[in-house]
Structure formats: C-alpha cells, structure tokens
PDB file of C-alpha atoms and ligand atoms in Angstrom:
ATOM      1  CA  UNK H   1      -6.915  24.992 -28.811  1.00  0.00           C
ATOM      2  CA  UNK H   2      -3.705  22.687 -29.057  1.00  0.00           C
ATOM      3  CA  UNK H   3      -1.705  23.410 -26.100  1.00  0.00           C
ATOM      4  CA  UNK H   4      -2.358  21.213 -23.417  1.00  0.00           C
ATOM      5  CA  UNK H   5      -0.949  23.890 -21.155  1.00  0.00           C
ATOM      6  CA  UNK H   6      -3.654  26.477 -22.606  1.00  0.00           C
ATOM      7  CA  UNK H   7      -5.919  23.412 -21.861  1.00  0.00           C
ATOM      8  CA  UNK H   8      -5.067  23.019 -18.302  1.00  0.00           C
ATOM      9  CA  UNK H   9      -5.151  26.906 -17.845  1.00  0.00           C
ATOM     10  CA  UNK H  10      -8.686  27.250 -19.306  1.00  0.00           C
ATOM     11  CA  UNK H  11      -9.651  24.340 -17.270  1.00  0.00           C
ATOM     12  CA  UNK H  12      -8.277  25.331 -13.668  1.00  0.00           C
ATOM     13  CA  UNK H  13      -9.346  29.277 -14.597  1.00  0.00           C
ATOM     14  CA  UNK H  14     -13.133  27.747 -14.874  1.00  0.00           C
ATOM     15  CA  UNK H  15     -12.959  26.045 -11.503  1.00  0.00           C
ATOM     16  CA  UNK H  16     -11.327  28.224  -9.963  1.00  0.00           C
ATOM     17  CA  UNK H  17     -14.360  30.860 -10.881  1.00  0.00           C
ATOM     18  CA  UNK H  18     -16.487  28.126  -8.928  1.00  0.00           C
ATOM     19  CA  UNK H  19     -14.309  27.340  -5.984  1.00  0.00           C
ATOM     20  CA  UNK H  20     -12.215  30.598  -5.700  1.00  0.00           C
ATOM     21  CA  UNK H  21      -8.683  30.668  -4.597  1.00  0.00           C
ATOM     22  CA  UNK H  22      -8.485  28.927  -1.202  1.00  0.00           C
ATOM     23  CA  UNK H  23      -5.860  26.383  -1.869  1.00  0.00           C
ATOM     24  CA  UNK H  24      -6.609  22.573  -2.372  1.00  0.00           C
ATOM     25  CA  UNK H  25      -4.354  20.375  -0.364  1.00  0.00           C
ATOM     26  CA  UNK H  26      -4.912  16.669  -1.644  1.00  0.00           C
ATOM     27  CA  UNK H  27      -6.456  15.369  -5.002  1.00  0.00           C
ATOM     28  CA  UNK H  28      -8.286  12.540  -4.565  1.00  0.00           C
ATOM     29  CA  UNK H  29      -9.680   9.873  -7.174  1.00  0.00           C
ATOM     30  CA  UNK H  30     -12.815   7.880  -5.699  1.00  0.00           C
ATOM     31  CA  UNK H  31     -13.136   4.702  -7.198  1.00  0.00           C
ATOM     32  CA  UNK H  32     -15.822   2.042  -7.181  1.00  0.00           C
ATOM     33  CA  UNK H  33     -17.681   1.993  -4.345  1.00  0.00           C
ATOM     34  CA  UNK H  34     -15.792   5.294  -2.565  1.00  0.00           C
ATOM     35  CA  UNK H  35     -17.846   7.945  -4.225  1.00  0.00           C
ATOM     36  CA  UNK H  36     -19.979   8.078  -2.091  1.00  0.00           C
ATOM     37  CA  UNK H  37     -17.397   9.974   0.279  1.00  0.00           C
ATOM     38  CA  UNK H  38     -17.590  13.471  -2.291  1.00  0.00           C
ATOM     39  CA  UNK H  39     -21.288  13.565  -0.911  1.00  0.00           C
ATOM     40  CA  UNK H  40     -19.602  14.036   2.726  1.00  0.00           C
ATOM     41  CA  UNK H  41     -17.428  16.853   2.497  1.00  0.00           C
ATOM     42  CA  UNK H  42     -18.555  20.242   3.962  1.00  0.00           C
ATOM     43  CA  UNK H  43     -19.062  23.533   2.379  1.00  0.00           C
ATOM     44  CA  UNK H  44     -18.778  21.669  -0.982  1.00  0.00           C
ATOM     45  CA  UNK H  45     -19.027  23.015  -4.534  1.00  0.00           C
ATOM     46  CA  UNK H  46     -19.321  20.562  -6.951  1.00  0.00           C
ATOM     47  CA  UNK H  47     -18.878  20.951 -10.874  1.00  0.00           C
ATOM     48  CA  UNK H  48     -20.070  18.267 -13.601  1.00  0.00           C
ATOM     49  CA  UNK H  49     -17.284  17.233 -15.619  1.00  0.00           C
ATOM     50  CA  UNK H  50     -19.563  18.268 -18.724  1.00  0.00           C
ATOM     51  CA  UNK H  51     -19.189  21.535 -17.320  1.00  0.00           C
ATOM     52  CA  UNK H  52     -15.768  22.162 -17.369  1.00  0.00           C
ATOM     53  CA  UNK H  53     -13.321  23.099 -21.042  1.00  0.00           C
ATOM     54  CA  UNK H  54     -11.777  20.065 -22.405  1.00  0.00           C
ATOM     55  CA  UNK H  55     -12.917  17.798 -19.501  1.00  0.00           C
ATOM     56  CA  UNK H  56     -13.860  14.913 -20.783  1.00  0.00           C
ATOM     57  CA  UNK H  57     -17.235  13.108 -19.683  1.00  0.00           C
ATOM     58  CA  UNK H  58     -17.666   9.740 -17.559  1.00  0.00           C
ATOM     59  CA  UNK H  59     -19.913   6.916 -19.086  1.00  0.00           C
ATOM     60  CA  UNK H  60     -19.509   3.940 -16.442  1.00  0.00           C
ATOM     61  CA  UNK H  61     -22.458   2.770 -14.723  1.00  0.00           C
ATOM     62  CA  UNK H  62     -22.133   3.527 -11.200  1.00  0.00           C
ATOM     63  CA  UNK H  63     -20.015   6.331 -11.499  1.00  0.00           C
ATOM     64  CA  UNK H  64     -20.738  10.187 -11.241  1.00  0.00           C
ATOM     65  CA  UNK H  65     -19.412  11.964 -12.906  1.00  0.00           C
ATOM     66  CA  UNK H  66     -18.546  15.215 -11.076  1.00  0.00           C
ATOM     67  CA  UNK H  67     -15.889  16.878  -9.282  1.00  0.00           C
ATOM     68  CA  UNK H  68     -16.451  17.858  -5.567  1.00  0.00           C
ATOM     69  CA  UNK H  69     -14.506  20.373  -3.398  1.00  0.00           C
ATOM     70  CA  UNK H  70     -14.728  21.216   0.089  1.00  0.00           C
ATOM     71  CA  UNK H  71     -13.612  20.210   3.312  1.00  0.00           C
ATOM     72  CA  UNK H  72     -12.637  16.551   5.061  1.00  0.00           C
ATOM     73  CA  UNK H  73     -11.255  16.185   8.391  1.00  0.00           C
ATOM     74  CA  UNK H  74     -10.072  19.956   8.317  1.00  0.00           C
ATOM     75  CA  UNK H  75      -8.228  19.616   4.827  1.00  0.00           C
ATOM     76  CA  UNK H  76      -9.844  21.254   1.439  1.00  0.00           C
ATOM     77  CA  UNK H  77      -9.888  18.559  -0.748  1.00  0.00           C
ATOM     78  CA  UNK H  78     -10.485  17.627  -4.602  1.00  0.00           C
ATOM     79  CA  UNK H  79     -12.748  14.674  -4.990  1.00  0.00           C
ATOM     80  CA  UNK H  80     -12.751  13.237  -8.535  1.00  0.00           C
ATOM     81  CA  UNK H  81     -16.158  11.536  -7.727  1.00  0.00           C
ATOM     82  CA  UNK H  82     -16.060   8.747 -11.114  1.00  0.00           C
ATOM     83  CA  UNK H  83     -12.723   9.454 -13.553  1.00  0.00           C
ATOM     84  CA  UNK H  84     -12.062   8.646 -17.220  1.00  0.00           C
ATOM     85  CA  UNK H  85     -10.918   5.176 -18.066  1.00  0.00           C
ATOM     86  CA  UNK H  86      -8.950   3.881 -21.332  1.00  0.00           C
ATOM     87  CA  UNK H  87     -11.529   1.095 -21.982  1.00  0.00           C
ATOM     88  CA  UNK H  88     -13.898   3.446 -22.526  1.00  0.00           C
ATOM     89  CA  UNK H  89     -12.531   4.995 -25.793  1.00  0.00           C
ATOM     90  CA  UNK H  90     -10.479   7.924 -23.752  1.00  0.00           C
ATOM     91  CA  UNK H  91      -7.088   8.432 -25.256  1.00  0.00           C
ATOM     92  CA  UNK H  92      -4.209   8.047 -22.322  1.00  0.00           C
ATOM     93  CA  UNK H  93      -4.046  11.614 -22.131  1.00  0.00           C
ATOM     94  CA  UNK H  94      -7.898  12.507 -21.791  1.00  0.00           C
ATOM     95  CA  UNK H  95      -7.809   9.775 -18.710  1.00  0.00           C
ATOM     96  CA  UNK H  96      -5.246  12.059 -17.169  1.00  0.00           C
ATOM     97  CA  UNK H  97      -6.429  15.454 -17.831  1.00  0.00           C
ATOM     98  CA  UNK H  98      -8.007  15.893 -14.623  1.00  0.00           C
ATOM     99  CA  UNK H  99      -4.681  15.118 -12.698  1.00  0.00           C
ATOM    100  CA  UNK H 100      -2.987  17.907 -15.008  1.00  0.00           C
ATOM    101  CA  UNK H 101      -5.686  20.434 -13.931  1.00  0.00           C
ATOM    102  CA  UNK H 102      -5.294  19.722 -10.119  1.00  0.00           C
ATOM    103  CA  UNK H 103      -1.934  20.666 -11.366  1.00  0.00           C
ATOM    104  CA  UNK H 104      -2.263  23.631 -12.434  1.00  0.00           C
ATOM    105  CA  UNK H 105      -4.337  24.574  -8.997  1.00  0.00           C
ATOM    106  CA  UNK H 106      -1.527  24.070  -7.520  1.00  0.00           C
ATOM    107  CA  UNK H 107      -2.621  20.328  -5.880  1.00  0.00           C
ATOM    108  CA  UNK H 108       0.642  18.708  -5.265  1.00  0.00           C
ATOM    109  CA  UNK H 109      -0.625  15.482  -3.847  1.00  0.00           C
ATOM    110  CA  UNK H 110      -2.906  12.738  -4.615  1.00  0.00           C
ATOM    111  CA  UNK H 111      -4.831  10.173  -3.163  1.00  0.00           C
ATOM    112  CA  UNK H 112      -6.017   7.177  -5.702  1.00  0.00           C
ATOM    113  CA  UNK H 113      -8.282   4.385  -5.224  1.00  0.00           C
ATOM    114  CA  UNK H 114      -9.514   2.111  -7.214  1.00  0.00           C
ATOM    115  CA  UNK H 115     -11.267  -1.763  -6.982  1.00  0.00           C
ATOM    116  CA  UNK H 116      -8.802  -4.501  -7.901  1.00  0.00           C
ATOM    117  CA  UNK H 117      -8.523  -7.769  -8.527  1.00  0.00           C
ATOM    118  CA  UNK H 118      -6.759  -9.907  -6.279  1.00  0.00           C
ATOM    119  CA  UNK H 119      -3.849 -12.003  -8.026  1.00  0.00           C
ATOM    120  CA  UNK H 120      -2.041 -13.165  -4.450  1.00  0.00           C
ATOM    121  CA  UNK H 121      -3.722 -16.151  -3.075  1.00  0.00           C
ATOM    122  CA  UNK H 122      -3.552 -14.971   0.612  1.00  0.00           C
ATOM    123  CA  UNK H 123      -5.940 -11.810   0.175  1.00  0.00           C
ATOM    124  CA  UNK H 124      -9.682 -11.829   0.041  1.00  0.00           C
ATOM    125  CA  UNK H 125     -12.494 -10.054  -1.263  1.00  0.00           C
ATOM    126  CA  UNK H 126     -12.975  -7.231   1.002  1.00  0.00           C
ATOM    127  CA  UNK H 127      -8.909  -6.293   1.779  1.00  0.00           C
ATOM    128  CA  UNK H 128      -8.164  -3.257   1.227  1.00  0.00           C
ATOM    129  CA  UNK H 129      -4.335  -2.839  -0.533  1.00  0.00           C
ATOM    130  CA  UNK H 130      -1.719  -0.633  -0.338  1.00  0.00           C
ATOM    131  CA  UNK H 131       0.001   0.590  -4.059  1.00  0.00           C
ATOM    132  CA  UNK H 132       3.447   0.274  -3.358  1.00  0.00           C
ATOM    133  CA  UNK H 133       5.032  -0.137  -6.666  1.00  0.00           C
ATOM    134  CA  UNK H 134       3.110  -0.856 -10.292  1.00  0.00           C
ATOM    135  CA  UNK H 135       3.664  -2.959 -13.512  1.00  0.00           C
ATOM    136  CA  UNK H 136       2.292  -1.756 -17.069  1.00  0.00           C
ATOM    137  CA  UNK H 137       3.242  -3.332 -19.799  1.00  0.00           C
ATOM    138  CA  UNK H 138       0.981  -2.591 -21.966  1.00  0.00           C
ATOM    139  CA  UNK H 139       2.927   0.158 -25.021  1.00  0.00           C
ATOM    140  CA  UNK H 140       0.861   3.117 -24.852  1.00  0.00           C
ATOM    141  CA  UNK H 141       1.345   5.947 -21.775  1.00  0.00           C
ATOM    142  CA  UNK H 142      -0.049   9.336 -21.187  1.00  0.00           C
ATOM    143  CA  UNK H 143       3.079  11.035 -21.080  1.00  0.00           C
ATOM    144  CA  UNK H 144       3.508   9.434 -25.307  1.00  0.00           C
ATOM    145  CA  UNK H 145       3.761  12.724 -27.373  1.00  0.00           C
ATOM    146  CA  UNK H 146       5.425  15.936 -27.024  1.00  0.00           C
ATOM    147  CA  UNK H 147       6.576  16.686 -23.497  1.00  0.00           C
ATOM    148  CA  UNK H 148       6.327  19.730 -21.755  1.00  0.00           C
ATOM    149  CA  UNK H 149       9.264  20.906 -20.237  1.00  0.00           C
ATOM    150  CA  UNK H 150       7.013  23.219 -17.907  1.00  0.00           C
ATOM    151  CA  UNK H 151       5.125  19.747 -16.604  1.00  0.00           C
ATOM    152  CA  UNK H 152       8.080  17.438 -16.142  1.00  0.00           C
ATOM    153  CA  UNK H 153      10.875  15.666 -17.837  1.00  0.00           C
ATOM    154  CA  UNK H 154      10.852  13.913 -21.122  1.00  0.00           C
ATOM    155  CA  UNK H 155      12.362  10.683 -19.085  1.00  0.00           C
ATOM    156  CA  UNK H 156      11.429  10.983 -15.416  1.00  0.00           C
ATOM    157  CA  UNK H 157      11.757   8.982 -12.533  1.00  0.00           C
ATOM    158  CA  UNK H 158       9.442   6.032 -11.024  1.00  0.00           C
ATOM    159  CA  UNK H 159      11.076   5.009  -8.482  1.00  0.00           C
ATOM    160  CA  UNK H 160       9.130   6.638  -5.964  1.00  0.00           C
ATOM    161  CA  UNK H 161       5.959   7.042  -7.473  1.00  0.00           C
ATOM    162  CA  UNK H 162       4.161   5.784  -4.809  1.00  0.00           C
ATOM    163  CA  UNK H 163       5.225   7.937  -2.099  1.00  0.00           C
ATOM    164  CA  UNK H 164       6.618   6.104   1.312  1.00  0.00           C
ATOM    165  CA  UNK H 165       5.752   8.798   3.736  1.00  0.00           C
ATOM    166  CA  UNK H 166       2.007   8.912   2.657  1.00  0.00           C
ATOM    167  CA  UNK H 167       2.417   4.822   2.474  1.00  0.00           C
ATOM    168  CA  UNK H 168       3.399   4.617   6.145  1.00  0.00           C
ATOM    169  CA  UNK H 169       0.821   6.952   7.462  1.00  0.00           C
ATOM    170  CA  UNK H 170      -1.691   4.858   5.074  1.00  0.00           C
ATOM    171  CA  UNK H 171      -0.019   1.642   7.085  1.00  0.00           C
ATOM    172  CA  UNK H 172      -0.073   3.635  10.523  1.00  0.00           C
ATOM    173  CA  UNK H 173      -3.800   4.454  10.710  1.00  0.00           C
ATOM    174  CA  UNK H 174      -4.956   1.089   9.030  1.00  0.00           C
ATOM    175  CA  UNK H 175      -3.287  -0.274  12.337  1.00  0.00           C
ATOM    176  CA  UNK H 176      -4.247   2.581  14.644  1.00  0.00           C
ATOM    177  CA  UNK H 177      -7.815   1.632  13.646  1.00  0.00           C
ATOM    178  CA  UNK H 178      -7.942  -2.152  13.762  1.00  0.00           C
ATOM    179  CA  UNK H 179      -8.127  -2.611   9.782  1.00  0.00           C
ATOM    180  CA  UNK H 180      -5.588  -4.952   8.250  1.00  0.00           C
ATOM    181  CA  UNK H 181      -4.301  -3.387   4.995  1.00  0.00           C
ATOM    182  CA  UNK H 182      -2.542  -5.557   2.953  1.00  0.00           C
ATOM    183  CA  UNK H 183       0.036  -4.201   0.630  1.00  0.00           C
ATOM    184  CA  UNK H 184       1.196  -4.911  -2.804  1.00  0.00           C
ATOM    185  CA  UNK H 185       2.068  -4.133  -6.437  1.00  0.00           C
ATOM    186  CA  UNK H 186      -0.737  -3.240  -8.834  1.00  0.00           C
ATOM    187  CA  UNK H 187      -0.539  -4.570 -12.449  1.00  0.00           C
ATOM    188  CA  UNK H 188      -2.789  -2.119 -14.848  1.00  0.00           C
ATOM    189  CA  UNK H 189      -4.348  -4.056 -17.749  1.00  0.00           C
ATOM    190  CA  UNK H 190      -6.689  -2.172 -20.115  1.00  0.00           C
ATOM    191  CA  UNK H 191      -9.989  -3.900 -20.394  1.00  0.00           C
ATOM    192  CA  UNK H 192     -12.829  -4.115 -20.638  1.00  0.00           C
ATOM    193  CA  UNK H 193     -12.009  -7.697 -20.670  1.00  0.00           C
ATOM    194  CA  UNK H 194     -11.189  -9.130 -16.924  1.00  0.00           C
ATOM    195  CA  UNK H 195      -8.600 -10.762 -17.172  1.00  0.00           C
ATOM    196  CA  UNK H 196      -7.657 -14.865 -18.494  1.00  0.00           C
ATOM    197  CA  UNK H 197      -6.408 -17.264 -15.886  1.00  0.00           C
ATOM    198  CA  UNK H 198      -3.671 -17.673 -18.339  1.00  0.00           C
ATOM    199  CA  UNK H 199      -2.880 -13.827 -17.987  1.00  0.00           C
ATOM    200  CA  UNK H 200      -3.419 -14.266 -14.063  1.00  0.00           C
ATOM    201  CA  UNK H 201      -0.694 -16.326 -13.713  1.00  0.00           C
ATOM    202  CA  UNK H 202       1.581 -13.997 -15.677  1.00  0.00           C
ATOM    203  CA  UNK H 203       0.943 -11.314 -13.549  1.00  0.00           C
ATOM    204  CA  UNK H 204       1.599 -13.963 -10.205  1.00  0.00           C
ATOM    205  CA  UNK H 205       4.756 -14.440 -11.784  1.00  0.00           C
ATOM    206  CA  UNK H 206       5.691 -11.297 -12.609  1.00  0.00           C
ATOM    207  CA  UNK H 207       5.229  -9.952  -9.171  1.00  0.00           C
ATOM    208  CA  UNK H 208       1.760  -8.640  -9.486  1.00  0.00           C
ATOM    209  CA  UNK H 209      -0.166  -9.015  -5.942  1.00  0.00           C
ATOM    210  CA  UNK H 210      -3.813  -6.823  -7.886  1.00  0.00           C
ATOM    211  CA  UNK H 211      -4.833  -6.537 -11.038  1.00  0.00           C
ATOM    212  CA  UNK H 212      -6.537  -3.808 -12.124  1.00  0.00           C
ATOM    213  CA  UNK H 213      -7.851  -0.665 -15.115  1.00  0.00           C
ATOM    214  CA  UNK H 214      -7.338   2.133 -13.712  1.00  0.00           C
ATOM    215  CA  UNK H 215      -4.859   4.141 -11.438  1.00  0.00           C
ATOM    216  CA  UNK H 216      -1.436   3.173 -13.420  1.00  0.00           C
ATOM    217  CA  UNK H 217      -1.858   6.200 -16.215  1.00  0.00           C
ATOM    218  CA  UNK H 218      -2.722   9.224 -13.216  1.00  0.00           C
ATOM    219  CA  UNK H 219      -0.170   7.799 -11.010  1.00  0.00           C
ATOM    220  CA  UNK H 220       2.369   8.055 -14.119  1.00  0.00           C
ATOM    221  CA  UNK H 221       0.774  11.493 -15.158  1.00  0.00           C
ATOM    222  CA  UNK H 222       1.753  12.530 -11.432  1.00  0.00           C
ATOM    223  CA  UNK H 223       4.881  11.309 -11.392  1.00  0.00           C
ATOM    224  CA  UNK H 224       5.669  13.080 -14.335  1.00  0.00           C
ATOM    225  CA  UNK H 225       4.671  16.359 -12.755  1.00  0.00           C
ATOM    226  CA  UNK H 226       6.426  15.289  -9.194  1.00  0.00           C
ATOM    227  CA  UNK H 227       3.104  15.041  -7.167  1.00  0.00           C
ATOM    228  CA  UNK H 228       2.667  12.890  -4.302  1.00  0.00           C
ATOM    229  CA  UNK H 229       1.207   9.910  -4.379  1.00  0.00           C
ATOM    230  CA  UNK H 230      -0.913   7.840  -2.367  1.00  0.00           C
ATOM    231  CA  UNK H 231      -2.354   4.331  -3.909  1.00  0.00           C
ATOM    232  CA  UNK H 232      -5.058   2.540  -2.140  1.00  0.00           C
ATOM    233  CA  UNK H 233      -6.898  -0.994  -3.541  1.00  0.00           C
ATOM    234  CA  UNK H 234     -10.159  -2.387  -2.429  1.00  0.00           C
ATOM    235  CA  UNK H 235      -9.604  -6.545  -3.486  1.00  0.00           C
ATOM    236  CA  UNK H 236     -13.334  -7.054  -4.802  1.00  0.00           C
ATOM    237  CA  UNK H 237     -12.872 -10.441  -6.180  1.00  0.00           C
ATOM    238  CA  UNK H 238     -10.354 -12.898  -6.676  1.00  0.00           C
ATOM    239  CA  UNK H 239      -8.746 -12.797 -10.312  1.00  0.00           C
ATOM    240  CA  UNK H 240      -9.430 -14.819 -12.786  1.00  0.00           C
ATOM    241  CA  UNK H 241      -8.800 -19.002 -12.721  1.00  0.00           C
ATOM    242  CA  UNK H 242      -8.140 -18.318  -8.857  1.00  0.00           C
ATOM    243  CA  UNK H 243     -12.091 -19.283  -7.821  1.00  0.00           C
ATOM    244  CA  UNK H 244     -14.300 -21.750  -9.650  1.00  0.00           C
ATOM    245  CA  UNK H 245     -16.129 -19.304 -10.825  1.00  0.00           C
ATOM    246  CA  UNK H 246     -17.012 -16.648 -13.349  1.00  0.00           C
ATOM    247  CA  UNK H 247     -16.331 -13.109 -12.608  1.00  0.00           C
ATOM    248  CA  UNK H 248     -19.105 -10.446 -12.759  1.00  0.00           C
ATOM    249  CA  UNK H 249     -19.450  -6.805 -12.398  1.00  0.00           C
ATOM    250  CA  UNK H 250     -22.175  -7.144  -9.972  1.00  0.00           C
ATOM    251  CA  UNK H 251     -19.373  -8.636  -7.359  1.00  0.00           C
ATOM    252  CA  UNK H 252     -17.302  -5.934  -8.037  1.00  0.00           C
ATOM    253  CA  UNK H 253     -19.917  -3.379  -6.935  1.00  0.00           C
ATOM    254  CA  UNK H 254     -21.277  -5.403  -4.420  1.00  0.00           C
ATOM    255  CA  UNK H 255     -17.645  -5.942  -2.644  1.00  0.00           C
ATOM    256  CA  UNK H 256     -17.234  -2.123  -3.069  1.00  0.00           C
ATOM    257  CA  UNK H 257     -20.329  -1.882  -1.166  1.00  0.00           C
ATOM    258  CA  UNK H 258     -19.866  -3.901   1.472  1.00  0.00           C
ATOM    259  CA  UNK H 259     -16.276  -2.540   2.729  1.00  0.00           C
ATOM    260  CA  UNK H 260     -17.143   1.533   1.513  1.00  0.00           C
ATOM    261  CA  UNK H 261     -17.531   2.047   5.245  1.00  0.00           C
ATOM    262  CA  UNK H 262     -14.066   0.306   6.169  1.00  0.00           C
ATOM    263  CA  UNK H 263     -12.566   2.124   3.451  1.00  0.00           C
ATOM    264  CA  UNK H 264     -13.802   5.790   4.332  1.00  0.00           C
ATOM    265  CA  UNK H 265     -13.118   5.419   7.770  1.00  0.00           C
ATOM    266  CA  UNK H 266      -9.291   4.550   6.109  1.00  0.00           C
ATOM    267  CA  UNK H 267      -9.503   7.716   3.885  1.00  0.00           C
ATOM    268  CA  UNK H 268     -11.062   9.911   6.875  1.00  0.00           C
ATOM    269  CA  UNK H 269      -8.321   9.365   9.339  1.00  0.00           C
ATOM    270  CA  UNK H 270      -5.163   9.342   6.451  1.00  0.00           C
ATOM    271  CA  UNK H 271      -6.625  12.573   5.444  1.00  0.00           C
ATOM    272  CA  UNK H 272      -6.733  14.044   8.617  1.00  0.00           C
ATOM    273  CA  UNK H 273      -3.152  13.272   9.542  1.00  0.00           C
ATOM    274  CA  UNK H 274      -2.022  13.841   6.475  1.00  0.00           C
ATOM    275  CA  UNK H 275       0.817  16.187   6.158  1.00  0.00           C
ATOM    276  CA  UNK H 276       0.200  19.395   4.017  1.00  0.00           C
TER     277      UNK H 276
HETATM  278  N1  LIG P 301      -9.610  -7.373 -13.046  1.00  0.00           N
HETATM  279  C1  LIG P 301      -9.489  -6.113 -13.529  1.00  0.00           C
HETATM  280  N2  LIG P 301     -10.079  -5.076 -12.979  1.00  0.00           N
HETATM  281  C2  LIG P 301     -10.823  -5.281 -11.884  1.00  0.00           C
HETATM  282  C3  LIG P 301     -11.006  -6.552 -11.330  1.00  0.00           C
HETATM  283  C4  LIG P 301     -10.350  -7.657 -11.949  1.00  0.00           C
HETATM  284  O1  LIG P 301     -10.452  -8.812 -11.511  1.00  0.00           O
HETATM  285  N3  LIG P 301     -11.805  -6.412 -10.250  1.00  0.00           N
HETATM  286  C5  LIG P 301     -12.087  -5.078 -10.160  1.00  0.00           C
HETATM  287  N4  LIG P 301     -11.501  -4.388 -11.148  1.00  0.00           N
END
C-alpha cells in the first residue's frame, strides 16, 4: 500500500476496533522520563506499536513502546508512551506517522514533551520549558514529498505552530501551582551525537534557549494538518561546552527522573483545564 492516506485509514480503522468510537480530545507525546503518566490513565486500552499497520516500532532504551488511551483529569486522551526518532534510522515521515493517525481519529490537538538540552545560561537541570517557537535547519522535513491536499497545504504556515492559548494555560497553571516554567525556543538537531560546544554556541546565537531530537518533525507534521499544539521541555542537562563536563545519557534519564513528578502534576492540571 502507497497511499499514506490508505495508510492512516488502515491504521486509525485498527485502533479504532480497540478503542471504539468515543472521541479522543488531546494527543499527547510522553517523552523521557513522562511515560510513566500512560500507566495512570483510567479505563485504558493500550496497543503495542508492533501491533498496529504501518506503525513503525520504538528501539530506545527506556522507552515503551505502546500507545495508551483512556481517561486523565476527565479528558480521553492519546498517550504516545515512547515515539519514533530520526536517529534511529526512521525516515521523517515514519517519525510522524503516529501524529497523522491521531489525525485521522479526528485528534485535533497535541501535547509534546520531550527532554532538552539547555543552551541559555540562566536555566538548570530540572526546569521545565515552554516551546514557544522552533529552529530546524537541518534540509530534510516530513512534509518532503508529495503533499496531500486532503492533509494540508503544499506551503503552510508556522507562525503559530505552537499554539498561544494552550501556551498561556501551560504558563497559568505552572504559576497556579508554584512551578516556575521557563520558556523558550527549541532548536531540533538530529543525533545521535549531543551536540559540540562549537554547535552550542551557534544555536546561543541563533536564538536557541534548548536543544534537542525530537518534537520539531510532529510539531511540523501538525502544523501541516492545522492541529493544536502544545510544546513542553524538561532541561536535563546543560548543553554542551556550558559545564566542565562530559554529557551522558544516564543524566538525561536521571534528570527525567527526578522532576517526572513536577512535570505530571504540570500535564495533570493543563489537561484538566484544557479547552476541548
Ligand atoms: N542535546 C540533545 N538532545 C538532548 C540533550 C542535549 O543536550 N539532552 C536531552 N536531549
């Protein structure tokens, strides 16, 4: 099968024969550390990515890989618990696949998370970040090939793609509950590299506050399809050349780990307000 349309069809038909037809309300891509969160939703079904046609299948250690439906704070949501990244050998179009199927089950907004790696001096490990706005510049994008008219437009806007109502309730609940949240552009580099301290700097300069491989290519997918969306960073480590010191997975995870209860309490209370 060629079409990615037929794709998405076959796809959503297959999950929707698990989760039936109540609607979804909000997508949601759990990064590091936030997966845990799929395990708390209530009356949930939840469907191995090896399970469903043309999904592909996650590899990272540390991430499940799974999708989970069912209910948080009174909304039926989509977890992505672990999602498809470039570095692994995905083409930019596998790595969005999944957002195309919420799609086509009629989800029409989107929370993503993801751990970053903090490029402004003034955050630490532990923040948590607000996407407002991203850089790629990196050539490839998942929207490269054929377009269909049916998903979006050939050329289509990025203005907003991180959406400023969901960004101020994101900013009003952070406050409401005592967290700070700092907020800031994401720059998306591919891995599986970290980054140089050379490459660091370019990003300072270029306006990047978090570097990062994930989130950029859904959050372009979305756009392209007009779905809302919401962008939210945990800072696990200080970028490269910032620290004296070698970076390692193992802080990554660990960071993850230590603010995952911050961060769902974040997610739990944006979710519950959030408009639908
Ligand atoms: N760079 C890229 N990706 C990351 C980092 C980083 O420093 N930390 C967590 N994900």
């Amino acid at each position: 099968m060629e079409n990615l349309m037929d794709k998405m069809q076959e796809a959503a038909m297959y999950i929707t024969s698990r989760i039936g037809n109540e609607p979804v309300a909000i997508g949601m891509i759990l990064g590091s550390g936030l997966g845990g969160l799929a395990d708390e939703l209530e009356d949930a079904v939840a469907i191995s990515y090896k399970d469903i046609p043309f999904f592909p299948v996650s590899t990272v250690f540390g991430h499940k890989g799974r999708l989970v439906v069912g209910m948080l704070e009174g909304k039926r949501v989509m977890c992505m618990q672990g999602r498809f990244h470039y570095y692994e050998g995905y083409g930019m179009d596998q790595v969005v696949f999944p957002i195309q199927v919420m799609h086509a089950l009629g989800i029409e907004q989107l929370l993503v998370t993801n751990a970053a790696g903090g490029v402004n001096t003034s955050y630490q490990p532990g923040d948590l970040m607000l996407i407002t706005d991203h850089i790629k510049l990196i050539a490839d994008s998942p929207m490269r090939g054929p377009n269909y008219e049916e998903l979006g437009e050939r050329f289509f806007d990025m203005t907003s793609a991180y959406n400023k109502e969901l960004s101020a309730l994101a900013r009003l609940e952070a406050e409401r509950l005592g967290l700070s949240l700092q907020e800031g552009t994401y720059m998306y580099f591919a891995g599986p590299s970290y980054e140089t301290p050379a490459e660091i700097r370019a990003a300072r300069a270029l306006g990047a506050d978090a570097v990062g491989m994930s989130t950029v290519p859904e959050a372009i997918a979305a756009s392209h399809m007009r779905m809302k969306v919401l962008g939210i960073s945990c800072i696990t480590n200080m970028a490269a050349g910032i620290l004296d010191q070698p970076l390692n997975h193992k802080e990554v995870m660990e960071t993850g780990d230590r603010v995952k209860e911050a961060f769902t309490t974040l997610v739990r209370s944006v979710t519950q307000h959030w408009p639908v």
